[in-house]
mmCIF file of C-alpha atoms in Angstrom:
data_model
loop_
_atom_site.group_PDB
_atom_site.id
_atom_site.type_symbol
_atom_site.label_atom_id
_atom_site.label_comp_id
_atom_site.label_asym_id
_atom_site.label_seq_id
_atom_site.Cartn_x
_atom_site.Cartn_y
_atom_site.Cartn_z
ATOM 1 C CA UNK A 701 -43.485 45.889 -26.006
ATOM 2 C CA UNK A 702 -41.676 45.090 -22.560
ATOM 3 C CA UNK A 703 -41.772 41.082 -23.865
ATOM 4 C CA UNK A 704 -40.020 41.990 -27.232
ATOM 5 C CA UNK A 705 -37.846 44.224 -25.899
ATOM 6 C CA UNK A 706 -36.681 41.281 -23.226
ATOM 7 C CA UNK A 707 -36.569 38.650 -26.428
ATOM 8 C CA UNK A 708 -34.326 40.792 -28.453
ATOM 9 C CA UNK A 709 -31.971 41.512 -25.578
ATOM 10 C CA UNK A 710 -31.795 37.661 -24.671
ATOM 11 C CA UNK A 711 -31.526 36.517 -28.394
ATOM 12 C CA UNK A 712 -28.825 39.425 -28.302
ATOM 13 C CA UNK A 713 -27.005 37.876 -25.370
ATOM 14 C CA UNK A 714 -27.443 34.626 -26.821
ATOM 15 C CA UNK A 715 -25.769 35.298 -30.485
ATOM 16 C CA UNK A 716 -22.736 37.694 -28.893
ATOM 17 C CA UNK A 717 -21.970 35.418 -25.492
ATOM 18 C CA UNK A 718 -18.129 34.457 -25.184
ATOM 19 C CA UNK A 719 -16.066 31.895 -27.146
ATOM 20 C CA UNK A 720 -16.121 29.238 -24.522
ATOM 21 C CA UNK A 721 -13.650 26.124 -25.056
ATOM 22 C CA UNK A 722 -13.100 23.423 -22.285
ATOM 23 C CA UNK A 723 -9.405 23.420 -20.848
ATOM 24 C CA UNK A 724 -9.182 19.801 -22.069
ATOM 25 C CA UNK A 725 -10.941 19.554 -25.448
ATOM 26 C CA UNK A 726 -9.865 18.209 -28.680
ATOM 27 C CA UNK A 727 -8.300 21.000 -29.456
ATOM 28 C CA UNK A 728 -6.050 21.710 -26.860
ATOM 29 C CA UNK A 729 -4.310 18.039 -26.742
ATOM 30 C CA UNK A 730 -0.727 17.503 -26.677
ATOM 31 C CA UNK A 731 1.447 17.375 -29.755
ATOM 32 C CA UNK A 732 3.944 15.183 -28.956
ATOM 33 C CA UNK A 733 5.149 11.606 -28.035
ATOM 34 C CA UNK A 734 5.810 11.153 -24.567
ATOM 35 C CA UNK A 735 8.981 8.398 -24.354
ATOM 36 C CA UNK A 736 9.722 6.858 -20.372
ATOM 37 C CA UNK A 737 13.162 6.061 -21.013
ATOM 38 C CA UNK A 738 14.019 5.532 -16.754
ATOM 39 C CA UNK A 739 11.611 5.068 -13.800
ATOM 40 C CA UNK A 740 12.699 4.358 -10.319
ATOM 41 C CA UNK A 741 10.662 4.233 -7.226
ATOM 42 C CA UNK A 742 7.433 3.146 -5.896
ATOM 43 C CA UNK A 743 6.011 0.866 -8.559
ATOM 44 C CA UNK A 744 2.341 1.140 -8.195
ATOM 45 C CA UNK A 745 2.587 5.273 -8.406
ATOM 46 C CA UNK A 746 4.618 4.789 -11.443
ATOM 47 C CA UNK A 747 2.692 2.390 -12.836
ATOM 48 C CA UNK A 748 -0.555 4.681 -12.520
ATOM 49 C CA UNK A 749 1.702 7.782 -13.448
ATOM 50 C CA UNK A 750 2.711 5.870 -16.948
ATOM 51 C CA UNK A 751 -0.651 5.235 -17.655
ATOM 52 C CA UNK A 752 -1.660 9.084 -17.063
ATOM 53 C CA UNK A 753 1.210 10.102 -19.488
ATOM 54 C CA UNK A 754 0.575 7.546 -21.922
ATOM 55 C CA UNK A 755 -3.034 8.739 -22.464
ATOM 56 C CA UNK A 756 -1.650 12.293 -23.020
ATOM 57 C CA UNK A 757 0.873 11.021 -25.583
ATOM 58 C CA UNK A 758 0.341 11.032 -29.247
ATOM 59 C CA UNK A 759 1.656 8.275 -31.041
ATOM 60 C CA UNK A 760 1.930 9.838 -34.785
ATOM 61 C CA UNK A 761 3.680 12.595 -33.414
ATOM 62 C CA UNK A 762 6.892 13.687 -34.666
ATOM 63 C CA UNK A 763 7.769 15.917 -31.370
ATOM 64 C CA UNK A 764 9.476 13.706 -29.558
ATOM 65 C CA UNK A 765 9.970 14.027 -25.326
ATOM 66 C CA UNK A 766 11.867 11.916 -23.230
ATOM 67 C CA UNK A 767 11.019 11.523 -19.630
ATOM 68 C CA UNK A 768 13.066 9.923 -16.251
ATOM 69 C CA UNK A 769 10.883 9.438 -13.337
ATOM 70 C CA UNK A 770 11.816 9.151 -9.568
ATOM 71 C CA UNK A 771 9.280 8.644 -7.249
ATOM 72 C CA UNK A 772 9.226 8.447 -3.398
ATOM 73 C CA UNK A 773 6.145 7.749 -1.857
ATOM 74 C CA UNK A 774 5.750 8.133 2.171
ATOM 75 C CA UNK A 775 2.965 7.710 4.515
ATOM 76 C CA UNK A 776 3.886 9.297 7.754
ATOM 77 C CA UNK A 777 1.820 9.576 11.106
ATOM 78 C CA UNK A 778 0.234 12.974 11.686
ATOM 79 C CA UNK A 779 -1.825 12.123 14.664
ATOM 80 C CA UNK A 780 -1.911 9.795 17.554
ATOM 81 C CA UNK A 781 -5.154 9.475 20.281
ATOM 82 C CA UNK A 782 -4.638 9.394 24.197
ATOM 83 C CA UNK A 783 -3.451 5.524 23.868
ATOM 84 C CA UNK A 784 -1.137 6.475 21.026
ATOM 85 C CA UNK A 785 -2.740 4.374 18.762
ATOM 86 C CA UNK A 786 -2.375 6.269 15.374
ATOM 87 C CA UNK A 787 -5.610 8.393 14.444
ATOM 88 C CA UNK A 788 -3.876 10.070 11.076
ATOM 89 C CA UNK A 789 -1.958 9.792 8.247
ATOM 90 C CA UNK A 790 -0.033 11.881 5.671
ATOM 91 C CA UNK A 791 0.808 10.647 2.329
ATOM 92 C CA UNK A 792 3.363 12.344 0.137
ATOM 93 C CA UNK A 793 4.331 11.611 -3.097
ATOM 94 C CA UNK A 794 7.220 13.416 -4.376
ATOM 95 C CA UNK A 795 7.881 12.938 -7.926
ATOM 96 C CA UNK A 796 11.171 14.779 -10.112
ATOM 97 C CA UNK A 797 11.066 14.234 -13.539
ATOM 98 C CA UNK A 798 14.013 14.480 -15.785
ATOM 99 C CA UNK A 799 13.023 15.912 -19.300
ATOM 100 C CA UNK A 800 15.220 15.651 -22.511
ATOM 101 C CA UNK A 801 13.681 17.468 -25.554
ATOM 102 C CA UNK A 802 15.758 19.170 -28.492
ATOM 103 C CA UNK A 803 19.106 18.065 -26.884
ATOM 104 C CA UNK A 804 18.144 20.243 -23.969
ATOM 105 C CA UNK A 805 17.278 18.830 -20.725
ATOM 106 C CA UNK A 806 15.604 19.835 -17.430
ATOM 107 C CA UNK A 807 14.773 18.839 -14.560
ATOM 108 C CA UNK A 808 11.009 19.286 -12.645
ATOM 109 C CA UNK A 809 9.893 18.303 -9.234
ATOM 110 C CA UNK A 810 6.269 17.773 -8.534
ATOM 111 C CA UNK A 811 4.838 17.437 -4.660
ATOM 112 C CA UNK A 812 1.869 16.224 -3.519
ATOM 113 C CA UNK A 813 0.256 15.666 -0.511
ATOM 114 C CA UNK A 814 -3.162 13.669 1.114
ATOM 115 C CA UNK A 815 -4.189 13.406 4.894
ATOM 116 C CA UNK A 816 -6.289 10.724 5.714
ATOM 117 C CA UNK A 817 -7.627 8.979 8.756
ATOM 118 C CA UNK A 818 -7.222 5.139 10.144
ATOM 119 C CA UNK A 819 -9.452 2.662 9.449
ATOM 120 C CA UNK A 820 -10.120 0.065 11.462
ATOM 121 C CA UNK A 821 -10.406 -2.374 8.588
ATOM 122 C CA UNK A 822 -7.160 -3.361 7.053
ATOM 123 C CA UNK A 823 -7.918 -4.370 3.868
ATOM 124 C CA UNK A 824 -10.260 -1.455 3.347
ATOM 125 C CA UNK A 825 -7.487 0.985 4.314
ATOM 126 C CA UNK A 826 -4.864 -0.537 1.899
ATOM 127 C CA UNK A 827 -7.362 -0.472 -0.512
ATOM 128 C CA UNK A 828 -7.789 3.348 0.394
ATOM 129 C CA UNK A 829 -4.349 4.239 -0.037
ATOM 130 C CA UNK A 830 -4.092 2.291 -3.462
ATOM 131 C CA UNK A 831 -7.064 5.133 -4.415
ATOM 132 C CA UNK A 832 -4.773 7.862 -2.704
ATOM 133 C CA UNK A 833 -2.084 6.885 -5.043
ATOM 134 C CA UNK A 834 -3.810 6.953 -8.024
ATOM 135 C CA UNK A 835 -5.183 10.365 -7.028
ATOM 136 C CA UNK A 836 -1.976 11.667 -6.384
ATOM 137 C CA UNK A 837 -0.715 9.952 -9.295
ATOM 138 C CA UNK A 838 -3.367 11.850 -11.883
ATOM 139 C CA UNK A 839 -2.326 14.939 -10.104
ATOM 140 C CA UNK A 840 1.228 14.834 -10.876
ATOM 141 C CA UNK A 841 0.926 13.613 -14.435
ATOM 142 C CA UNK A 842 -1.237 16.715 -14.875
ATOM 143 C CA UNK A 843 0.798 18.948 -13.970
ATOM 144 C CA UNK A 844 3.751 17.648 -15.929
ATOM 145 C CA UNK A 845 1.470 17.562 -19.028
ATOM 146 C CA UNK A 846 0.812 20.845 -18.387
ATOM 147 C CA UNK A 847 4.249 22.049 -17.853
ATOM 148 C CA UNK A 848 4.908 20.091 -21.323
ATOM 149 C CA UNK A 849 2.479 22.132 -23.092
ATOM 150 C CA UNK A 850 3.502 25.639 -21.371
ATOM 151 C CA UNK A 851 7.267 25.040 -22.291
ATOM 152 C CA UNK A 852 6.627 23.647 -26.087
#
């Protein structure tokens, strides 16, 4: 009786759980085309920022958004050891985006920020930071994405 009892509850559970739907499914994609009209600033975040916003764009779409970027990427010192040879590092990417849609336009600023630590290989740190920028990058193409889809 107990087993039964403990099926039908769990088949219950089963049949009547939530609607679950991923954040990023099918379903939920953008509905527009996503035109970069200006960009200005560090190449190699823009670069991996286009690409971001270029995967999120629909082609056939009849929405049409057109974006300026201006980037400004900086890697400052955070930290230095007892010889002042530089332990740390901060990179920032700030990003503002100038968005025309409907003949109204706005402006957003994105921020983002990554501490890292030397390394005593220089090709392997360069190669680090390249990663960093990407990172960042994804970030802040994310979050304009989903400031396109709040505001639609």
């Amino acid at each position: 009786m107990l087993k039964k009892n403990f099926l039908f509850a769990l088949i219950l559970i089963l049949f009547t759980s939530c609607d679950y739907k991923p954040i990023y499914s099918v379903s939920n994609k953008s509905n527009y085309k996503i035109i970069i009209t200006e960009v200005l600033g560090d190449k190699k975040l823009n670069k991996f920022l286009i690409d971001g916003l270029e995967r999120n764009s629909q082609s056939d779409s009849n929405k049409i958004v057109n974006i300026k970027i201006n980037t400004q990427y900086t890697k400052v010192i955070l930290a230095k050891d007892s010889a002042g040879n530089v332990t740390d590092y901060q990179a920032k990417a700030i990003t503002t985006f100038l968005i025309n849609r409907n003949q109204t336009s706005k402006t957003f600023t994105v921020s983002e920020k990554f501490n890292f630590q030397k390394m005593s290989d220089k090709y392997e740190e360069k190669g680090y930071e390249q990663n960093i920028k990407k990172n960042l990058a994804t970030s802040i193409s994310q979050k304009l994405i989903l400031r396109l889809s709040i505001t639609q």
